[in-house]
Coordinates of C-alpha atoms and ligand atoms in Angstrom, one line a residue:
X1 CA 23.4 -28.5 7.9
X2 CA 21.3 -31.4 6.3
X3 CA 23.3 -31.9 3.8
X4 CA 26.1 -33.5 5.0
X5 CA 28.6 -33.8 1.1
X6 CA 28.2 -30.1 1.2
X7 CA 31.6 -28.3 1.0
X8 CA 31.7 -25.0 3.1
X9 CA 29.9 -22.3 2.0
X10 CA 31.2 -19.4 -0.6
X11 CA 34.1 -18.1 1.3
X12 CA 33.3 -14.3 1.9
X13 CA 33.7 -14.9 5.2
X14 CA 37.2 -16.4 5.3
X15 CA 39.2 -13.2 4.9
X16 CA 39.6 -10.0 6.7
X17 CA 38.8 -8.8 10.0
X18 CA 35.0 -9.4 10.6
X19 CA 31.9 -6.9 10.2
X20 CA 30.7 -7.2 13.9
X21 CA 27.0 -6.9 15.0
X22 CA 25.8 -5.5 18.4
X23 CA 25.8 -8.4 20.8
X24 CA 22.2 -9.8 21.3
X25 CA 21.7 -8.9 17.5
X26 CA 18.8 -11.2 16.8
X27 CA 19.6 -13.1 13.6
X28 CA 16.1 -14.6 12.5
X29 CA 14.1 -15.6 9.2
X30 CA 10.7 -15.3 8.3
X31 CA 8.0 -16.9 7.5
X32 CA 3.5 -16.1 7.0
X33 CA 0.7 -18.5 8.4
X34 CA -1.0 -18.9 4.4
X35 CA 2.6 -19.4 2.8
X36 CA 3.6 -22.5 4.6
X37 CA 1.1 -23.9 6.6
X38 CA -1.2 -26.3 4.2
X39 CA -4.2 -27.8 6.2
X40 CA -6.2 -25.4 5.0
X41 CA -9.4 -27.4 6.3
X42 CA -8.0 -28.8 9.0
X43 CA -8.6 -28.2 12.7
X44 CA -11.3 -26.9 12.7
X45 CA -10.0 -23.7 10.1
X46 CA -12.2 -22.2 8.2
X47 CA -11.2 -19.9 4.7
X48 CA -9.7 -16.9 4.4
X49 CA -9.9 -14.0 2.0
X50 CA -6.8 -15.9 0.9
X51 CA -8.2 -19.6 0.1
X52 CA -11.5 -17.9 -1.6
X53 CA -9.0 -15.8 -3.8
X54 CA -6.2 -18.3 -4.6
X55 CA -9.2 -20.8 -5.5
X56 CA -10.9 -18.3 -8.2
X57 CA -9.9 -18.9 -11.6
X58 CA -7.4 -16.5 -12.5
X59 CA -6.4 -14.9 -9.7
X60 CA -2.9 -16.7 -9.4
X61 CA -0.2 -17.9 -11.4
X62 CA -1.1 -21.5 -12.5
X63 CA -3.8 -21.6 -10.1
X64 CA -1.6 -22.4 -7.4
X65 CA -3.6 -22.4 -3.6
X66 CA -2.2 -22.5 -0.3
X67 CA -3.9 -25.5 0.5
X68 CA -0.9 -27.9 0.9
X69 CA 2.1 -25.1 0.6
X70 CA 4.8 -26.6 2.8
X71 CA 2.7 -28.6 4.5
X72 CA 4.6 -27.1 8.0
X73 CA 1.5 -27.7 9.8
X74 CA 2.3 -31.4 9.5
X75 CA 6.0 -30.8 9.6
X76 CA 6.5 -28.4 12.3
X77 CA 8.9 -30.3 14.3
X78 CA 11.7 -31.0 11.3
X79 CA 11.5 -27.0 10.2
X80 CA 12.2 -26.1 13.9
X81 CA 14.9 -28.3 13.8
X82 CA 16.1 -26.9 10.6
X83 CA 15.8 -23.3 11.9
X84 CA 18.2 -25.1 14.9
X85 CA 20.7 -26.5 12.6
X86 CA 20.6 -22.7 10.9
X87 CA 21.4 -21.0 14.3
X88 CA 18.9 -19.1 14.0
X89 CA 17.7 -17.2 17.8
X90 CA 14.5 -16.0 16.5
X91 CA 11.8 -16.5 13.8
X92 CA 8.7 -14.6 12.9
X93 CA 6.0 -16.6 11.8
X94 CA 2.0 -15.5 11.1
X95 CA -1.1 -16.5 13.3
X96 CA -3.7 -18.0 11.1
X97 CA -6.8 -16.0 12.7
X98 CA -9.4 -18.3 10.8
X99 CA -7.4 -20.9 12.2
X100 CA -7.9 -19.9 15.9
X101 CA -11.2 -17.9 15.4
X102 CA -13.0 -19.8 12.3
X103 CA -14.8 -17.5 10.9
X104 CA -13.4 -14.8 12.8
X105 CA -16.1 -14.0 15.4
X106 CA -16.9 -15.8 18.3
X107 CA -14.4 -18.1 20.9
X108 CA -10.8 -19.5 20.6
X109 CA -10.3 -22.8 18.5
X110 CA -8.5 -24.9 20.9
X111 CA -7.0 -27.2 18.0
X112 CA -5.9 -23.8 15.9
X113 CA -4.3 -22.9 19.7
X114 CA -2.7 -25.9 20.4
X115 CA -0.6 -26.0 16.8
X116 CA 0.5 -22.2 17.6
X117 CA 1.4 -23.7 21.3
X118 CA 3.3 -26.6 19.7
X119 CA 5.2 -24.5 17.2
X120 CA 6.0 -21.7 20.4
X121 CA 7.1 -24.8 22.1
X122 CA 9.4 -26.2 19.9
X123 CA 10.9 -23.0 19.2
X124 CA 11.7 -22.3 22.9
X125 CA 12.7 -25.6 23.7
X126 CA 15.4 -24.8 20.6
X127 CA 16.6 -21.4 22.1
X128 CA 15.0 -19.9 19.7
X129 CA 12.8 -16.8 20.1
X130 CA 9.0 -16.9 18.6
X131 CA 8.3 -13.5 17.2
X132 CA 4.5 -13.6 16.3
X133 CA 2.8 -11.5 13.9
X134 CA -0.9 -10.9 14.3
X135 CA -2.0 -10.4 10.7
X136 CA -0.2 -11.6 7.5
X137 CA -2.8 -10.7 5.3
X138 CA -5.3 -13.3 5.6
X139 CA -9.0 -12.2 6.8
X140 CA -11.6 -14.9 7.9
X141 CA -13.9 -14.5 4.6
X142 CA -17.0 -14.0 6.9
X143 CA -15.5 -10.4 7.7
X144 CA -14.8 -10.0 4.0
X145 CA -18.1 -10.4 3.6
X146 CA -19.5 -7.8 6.0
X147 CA -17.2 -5.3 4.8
X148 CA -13.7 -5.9 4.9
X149 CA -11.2 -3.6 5.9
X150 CA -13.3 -1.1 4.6
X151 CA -15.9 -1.1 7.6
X152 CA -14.8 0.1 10.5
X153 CA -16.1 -2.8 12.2
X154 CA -13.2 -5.4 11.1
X155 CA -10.6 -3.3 13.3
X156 CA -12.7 -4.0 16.7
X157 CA -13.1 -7.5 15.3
X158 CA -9.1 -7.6 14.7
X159 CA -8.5 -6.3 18.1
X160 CA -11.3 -9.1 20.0
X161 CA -9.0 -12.1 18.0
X162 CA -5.3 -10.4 19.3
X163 CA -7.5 -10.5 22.7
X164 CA -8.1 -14.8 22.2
X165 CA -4.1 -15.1 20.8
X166 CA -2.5 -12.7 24.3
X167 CA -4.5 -14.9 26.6
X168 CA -3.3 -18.2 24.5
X169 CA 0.2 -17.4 24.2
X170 CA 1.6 -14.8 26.0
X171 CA 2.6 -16.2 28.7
X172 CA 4.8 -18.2 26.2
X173 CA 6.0 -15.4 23.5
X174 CA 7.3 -12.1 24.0
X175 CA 7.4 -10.4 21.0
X176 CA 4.5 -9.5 18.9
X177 CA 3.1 -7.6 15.6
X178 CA 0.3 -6.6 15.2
X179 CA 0.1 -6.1 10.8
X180 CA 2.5 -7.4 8.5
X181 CA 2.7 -4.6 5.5
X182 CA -0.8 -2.8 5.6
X183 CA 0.3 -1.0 2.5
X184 CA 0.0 -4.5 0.7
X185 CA -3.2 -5.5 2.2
X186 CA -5.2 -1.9 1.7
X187 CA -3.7 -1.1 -1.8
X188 CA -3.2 -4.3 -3.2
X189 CA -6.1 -6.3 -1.5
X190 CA -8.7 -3.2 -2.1
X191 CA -6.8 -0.7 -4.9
X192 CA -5.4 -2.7 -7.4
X193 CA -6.7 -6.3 -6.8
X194 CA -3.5 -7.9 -7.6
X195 CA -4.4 -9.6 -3.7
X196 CA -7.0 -10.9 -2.1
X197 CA -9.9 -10.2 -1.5
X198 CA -9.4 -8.4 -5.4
X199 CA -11.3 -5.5 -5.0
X200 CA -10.3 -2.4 -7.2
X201 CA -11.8 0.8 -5.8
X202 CA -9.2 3.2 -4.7
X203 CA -11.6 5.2 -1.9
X204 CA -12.1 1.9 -0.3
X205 CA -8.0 0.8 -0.1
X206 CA -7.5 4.0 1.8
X207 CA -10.6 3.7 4.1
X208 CA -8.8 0.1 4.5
X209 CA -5.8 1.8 5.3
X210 CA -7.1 3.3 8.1
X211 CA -9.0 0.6 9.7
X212 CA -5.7 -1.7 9.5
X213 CA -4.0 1.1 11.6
X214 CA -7.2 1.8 13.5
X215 CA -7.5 -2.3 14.1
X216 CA -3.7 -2.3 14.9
X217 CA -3.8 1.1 17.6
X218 CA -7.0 -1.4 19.1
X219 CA -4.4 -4.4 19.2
X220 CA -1.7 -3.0 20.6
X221 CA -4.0 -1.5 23.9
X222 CA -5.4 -5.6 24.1
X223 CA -2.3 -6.9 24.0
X224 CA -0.5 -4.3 26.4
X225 CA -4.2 -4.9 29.3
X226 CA -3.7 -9.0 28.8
X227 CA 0.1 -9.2 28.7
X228 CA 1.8 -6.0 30.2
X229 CA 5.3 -7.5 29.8
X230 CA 4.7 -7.9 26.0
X231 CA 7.3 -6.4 23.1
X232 CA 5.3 -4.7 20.7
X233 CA 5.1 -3.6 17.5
X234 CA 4.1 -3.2 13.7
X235 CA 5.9 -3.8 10.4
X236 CA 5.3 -1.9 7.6
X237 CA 7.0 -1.9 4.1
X238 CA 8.8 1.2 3.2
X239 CA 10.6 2.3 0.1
X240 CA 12.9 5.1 -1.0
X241 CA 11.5 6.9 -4.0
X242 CA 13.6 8.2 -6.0
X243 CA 12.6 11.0 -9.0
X244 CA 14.0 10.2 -12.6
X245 CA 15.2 13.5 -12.8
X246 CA 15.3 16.6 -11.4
X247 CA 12.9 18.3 -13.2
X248 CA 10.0 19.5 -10.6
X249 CA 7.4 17.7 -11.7
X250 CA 9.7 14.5 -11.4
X251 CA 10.3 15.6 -8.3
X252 CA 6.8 16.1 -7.3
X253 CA 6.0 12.1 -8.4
X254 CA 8.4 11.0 -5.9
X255 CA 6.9 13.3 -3.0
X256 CA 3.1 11.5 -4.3
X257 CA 4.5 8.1 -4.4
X258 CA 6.4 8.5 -0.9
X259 CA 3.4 10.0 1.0
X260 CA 1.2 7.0 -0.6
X261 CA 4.0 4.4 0.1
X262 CA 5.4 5.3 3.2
X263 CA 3.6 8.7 5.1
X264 CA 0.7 7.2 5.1
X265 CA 1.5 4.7 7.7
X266 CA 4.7 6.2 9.2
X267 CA 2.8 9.4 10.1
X268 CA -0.4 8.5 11.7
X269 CA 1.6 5.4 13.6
X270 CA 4.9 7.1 15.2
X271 CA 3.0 10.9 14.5
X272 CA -0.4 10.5 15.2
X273 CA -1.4 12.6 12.1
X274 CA -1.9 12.0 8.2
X275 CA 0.6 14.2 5.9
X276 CA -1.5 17.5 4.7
X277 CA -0.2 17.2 1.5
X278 CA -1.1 13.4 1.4
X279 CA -4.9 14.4 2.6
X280 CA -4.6 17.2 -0.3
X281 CA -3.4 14.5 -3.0
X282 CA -6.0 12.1 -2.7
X283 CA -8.7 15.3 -2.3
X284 CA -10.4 13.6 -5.7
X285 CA -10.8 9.8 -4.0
X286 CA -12.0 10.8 -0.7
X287 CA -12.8 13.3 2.5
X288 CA -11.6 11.1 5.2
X289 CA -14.7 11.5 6.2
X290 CA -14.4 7.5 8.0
X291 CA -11.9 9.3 10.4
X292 CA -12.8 9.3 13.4
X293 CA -12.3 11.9 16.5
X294 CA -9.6 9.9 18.5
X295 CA -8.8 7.4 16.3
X296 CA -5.9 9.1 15.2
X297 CA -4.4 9.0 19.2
X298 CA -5.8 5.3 19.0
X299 CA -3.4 4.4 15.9
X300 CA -0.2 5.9 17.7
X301 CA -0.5 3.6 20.9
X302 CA 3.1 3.6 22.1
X303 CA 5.1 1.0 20.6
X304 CA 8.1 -0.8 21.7
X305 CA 9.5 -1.6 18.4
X306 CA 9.5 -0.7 14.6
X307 CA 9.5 -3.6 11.8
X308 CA 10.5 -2.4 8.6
X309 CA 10.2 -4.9 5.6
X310 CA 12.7 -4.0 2.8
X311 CA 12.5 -5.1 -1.0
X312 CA 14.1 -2.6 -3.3
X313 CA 13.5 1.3 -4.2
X314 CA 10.8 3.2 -5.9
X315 CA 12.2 5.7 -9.2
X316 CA 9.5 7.4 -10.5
X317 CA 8.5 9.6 -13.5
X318 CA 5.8 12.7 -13.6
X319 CA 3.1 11.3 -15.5
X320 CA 4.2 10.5 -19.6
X321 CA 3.1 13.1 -22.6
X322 CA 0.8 11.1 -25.0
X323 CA 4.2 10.2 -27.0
X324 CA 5.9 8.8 -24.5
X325 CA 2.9 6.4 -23.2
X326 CA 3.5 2.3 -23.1
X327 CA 7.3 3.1 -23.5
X328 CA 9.7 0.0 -22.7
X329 CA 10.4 1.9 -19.4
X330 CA 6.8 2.1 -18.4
X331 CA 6.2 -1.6 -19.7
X332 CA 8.8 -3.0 -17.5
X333 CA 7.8 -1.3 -14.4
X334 CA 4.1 -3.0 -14.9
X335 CA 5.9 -5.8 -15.2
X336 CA 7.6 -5.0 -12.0
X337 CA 4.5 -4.8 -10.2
X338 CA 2.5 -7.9 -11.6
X339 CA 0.1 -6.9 -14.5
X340 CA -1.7 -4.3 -12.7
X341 CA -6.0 -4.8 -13.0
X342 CA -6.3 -1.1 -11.7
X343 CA -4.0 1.1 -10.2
X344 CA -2.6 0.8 -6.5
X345 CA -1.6 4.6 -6.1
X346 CA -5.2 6.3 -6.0
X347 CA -5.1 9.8 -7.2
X348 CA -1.4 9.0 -8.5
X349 CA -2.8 6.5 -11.0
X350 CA -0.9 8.6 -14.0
X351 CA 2.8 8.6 -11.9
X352 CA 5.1 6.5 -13.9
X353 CA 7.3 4.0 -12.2
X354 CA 10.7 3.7 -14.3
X355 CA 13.6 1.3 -14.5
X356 CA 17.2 2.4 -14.2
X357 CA 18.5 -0.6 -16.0
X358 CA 20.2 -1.8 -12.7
X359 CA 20.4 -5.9 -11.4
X360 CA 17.0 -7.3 -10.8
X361 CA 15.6 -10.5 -8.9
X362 CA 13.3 -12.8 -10.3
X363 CA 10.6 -10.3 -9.3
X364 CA 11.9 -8.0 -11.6
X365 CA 12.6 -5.9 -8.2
X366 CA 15.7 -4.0 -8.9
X367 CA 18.4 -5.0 -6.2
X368 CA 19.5 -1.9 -4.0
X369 CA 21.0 -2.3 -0.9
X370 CA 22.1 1.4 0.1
X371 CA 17.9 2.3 -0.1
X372 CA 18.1 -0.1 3.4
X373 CA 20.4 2.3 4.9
X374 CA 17.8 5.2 3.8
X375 CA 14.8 3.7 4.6
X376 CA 16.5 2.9 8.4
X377 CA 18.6 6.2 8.5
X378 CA 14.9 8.0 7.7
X379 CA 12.8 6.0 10.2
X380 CA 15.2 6.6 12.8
X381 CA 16.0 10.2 12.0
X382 CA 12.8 11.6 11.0
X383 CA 10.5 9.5 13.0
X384 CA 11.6 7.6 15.9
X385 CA 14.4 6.6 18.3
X386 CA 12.4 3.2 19.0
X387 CA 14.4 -0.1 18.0
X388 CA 14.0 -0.9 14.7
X389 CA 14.4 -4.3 13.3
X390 CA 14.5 -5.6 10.0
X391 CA 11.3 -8.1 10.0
X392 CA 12.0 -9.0 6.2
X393 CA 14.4 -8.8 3.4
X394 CA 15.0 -11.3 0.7
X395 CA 15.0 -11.9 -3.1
X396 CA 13.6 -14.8 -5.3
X397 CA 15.5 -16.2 -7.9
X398 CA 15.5 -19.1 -10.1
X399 CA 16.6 -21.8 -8.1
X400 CA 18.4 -25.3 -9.6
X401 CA 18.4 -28.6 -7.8
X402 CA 21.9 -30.4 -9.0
X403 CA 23.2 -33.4 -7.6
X404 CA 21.1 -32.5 -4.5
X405 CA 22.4 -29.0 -4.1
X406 CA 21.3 -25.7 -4.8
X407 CA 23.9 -23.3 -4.9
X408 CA 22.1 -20.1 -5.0
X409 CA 24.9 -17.2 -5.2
X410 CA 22.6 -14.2 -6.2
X411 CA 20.6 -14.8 -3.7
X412 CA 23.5 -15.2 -1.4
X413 CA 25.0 -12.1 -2.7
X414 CA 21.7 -10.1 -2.2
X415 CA 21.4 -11.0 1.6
X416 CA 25.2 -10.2 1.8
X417 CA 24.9 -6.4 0.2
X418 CA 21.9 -6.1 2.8
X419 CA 23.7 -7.2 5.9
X420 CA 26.6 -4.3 4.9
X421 CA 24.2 -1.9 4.6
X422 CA 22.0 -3.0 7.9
X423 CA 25.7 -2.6 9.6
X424 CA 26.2 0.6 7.9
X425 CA 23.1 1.8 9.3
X426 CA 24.0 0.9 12.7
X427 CA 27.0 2.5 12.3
X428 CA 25.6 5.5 11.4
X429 CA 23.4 5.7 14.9
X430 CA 20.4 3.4 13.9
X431 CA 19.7 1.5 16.7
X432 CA 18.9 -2.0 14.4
X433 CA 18.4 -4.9 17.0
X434 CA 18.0 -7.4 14.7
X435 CA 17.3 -8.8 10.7
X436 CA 15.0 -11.8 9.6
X437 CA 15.5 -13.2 6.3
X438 CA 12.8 -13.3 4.0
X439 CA 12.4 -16.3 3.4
X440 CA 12.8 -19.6 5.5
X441 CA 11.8 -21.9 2.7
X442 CA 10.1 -21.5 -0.5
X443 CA 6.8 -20.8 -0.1
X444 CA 3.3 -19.9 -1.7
X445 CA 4.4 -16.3 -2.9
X446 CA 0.6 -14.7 -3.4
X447 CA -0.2 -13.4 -6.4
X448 CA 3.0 -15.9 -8.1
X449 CA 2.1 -18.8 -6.1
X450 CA 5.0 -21.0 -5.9
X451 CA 6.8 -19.9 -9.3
X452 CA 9.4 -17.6 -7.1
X453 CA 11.4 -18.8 -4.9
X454 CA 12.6 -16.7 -1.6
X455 CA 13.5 -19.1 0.2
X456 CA 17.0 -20.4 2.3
X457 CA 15.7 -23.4 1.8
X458 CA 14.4 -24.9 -1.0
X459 CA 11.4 -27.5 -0.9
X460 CA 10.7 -29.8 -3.6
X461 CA 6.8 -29.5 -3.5
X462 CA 6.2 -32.7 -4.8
X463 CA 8.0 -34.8 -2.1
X464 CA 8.3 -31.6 0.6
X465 CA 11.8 -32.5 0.7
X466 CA 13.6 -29.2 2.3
X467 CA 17.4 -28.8 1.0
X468 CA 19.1 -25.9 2.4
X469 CA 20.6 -23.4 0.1
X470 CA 24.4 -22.6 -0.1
X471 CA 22.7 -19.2 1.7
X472 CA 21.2 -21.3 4.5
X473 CA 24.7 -22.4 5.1
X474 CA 26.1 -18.8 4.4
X475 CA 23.5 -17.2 7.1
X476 CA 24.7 -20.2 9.5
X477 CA 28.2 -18.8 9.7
X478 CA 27.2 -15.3 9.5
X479 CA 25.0 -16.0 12.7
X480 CA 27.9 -18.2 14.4
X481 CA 30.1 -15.0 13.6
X482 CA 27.9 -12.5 14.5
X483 CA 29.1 -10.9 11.7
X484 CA 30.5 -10.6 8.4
X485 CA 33.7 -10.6 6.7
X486 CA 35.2 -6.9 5.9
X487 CA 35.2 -6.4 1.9
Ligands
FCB1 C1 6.3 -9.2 1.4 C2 5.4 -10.1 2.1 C3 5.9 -11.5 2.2 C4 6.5 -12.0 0.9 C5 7.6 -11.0 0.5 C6 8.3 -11.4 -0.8 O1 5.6 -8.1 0.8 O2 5.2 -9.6 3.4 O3 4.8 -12.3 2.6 O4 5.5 -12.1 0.0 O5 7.0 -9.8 0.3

């Protein structure tokens, strides 16, 4: 690694006969087009939902704006190199659509082209494999603006733009996603506001929720008529949800939260259906009545791979008596969440989301690696025997830059849990091909800007000097290894 005083990294992996992965295992990190790129005006780009949010007063931490964030626009060629030095053999990275179709209707930018064609470039001419995501959240503000993800239009418009990008680059990548977390961008972009574009109306969210999948379904037939050879897929961010007790109306919070959370885009994307009692929960918010005939079919376009993007678990609570309301348990779950403007579980709004006084990252996410081996065990089990990959996983913490190091061991420890329990679930019959880190580098973390931290490698935004972690070196070895150390 870059730093060449560094002593070798925390020696888990120096004992005991090794935790193998599958050979082929693709060991990669992650990374979104808003986070890292900078040169938001450059190009030829034009703003996003993202750029008109971050730059409204209040809306994020310190006012932070992705308008210089790493600056890897400008520094494409010494992150590659980094990723090299990592050992990484693939990396997912975002497509900026305003940056390729400004304003999001109309022809290809051939500047916004050529910096995706670069970075492919580099990537291959590293051995490493590009795996491009679609959408990571960031709509050209002109589709805001006729509607959103709440018109129906948007998901034609999303699949027109994945049209431009499999005629640009296909011939170069393989692998592609279409959405990156639709949960995050319907029911925090349009329920609770907490992300761009900030709306707070909880029939809209779910009418976005369905155009997302509706716009995804649309991408994945464009893709598959321009580039039959592509690998494709869709990563959505599931959670186990746990009830605080067993009492039944404990019990029933944690079938609400789960159909919001995770039926709602597991069923209608490997099933082709919404959940009945999911369609019976939110009754009071809306009649689907922006379903379509044959959307449905649309949305569960065979796919050639699963992404599922892992954080922590879900333990919930049946709504509180009066007594009980604004409780420390209650207080430190809206923590948890950000300060919530309104509520991002529409016709749940009253469920409460507890803490079990567990470890927690900087997020205030509590750390809980066996909920990977669930949420894979479930996908696989319940839903699909596609290939399932691990598209992101990560924690921020508070990182400290001494004598030119940062020797972040929770982080280190959190990736290690994960990777024991993504080999767990492969033993147990899940057919995981492969795990990206969450994050790279530091980067512009939404809602936080750049006060957490999720990155392998740190950057020091003043001078974008990148130093990799201890767990950038840790992640090296594990990669050379294909494996870890037994505990
Ligand atoms: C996920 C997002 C990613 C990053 C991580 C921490 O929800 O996909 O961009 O913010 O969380």
């Amino acid at each position: 690694m870059s730093n060449p005083a560094s002593p070798p990294a925390v020696g888990v992996l120096d004992h005991g006969p090794a935790l193998r992965f599958p050979p082929g295992f693709r060991w990669g990190a992650a990374t979104a087009a808003y986070q890292i790129e900078g040169a938001a005006a450059e190009g030829g780009r034009t703003p996003s939902i993202w750029d008109t949010f971050s730059h409204t007063a209040g809306r994020v931490v310190g006012g932070h704006t992705g308008d210089v964030a790493c600056d890897h626009y400008h520094r494409l060629g010494e992150d590659v190199a980094l990723m090299a030095e990592l050992g990484l053999n693939a990396y997912r990275f975002s497509v900026s659509w305003s940056r390729v179709q400004p304003g999001g209707a109309g022809p290809a930018n051939p500047a916004g082209l050529d910096f995706y064609r670069r970075l492919v470039d580099e990537l291959l001419g590293h051995g490493i494999e590009p795996w491009l995501t679609l959408y990571h959240w960031d709509l050209p503000q002109p589709l805001e603006e006729a509607g959103g993800w709440p018109a129906r239009d948007t998901a034609a418009r999303f699949a027109d733009y994945t049209a431009l990008v499999a005629e640009a680059l296909g011939d170069r990548v393989r692998h592609w996603t279409t959405l990156n977390e639709p949960w995050c961008s319907a029911f925090l972009g349009y329920g609770s506001g907490v992300h761009a574009p900030g709306r707070t109306d909880g029939a809209e969210a779910v009418r976005a929720g369905h155009h997302l999948m509706l716009g995804h379904g649309l991408a994945v037939q464009a893709l598959r008529a321009a580039r039959p050879q592509a690998e494709v897929g869709v990563t959505v961010n599931l959670y186990p949800v746990t009830p605080a007790s067993d009492a039944p109306a404990d019990r029933d919070a944690a079938r609400r939260i789960d159909a919001l959370a995770n039926q709602f885009f597991l069923d209608p994307l490997l099933r082709g259906a919404y959940p009945a009692d999911l369609l019976a929960d939110l009754r009071e918010v809306t009649d689907f009545g922006h379903v379509r005939d044959g959307d449905l079919a649309t949305i569960a376009s065979p796919l050639d791979l699963v992404g599922i993007n892992y954080y922590s678990r879900h333990v919930v609570a049946a709504p509180a008596s009066p007594a009980e309301q604004g409780g420390p348990a209650e207080q430190g779950a809206a923590a948890a969440q950000g300060v919530l403007a309104a509520s991002c579980w529409p016709g749940s709004e009253d469920v409460r989301f507890v803490h079990r006084g567990v470890p927690v990252t900087d997020m205030n996410w509590e750390i809980d690696a066996p909920g990977l081996v669930e949420t894979l065990r479930r996908v696989h089990e319940e839903y699909t025997d596609l290939p399932l990959y691990v598209t992101e996983n990560g924690s921020a913490f508070v990182d400290e830059v001494v004598d030119g190091r940062v020797d972040d061991i929770d982080r280190l420890a959190y990736f290690d849990a994960h990777l024991r329990a993504a080999h767990a679930a492969i033993g147990a019959g899940v057919p995981l091909a492969g795990y990206f880190a969450w994050s790279l580098m530091d980067n512009f973390e939404w809602a936080w800007g750049y006060t957490k931290r999720f990155g392998m490698i740190y950057v020091d935004y003043d001078s974008q000097t990148r130093i990799p972690k201890s767990s950038a070196r840790w992640y090296a070895e594990v990669i050379r290894r294909n494996g870890l150390a037994a505990q």
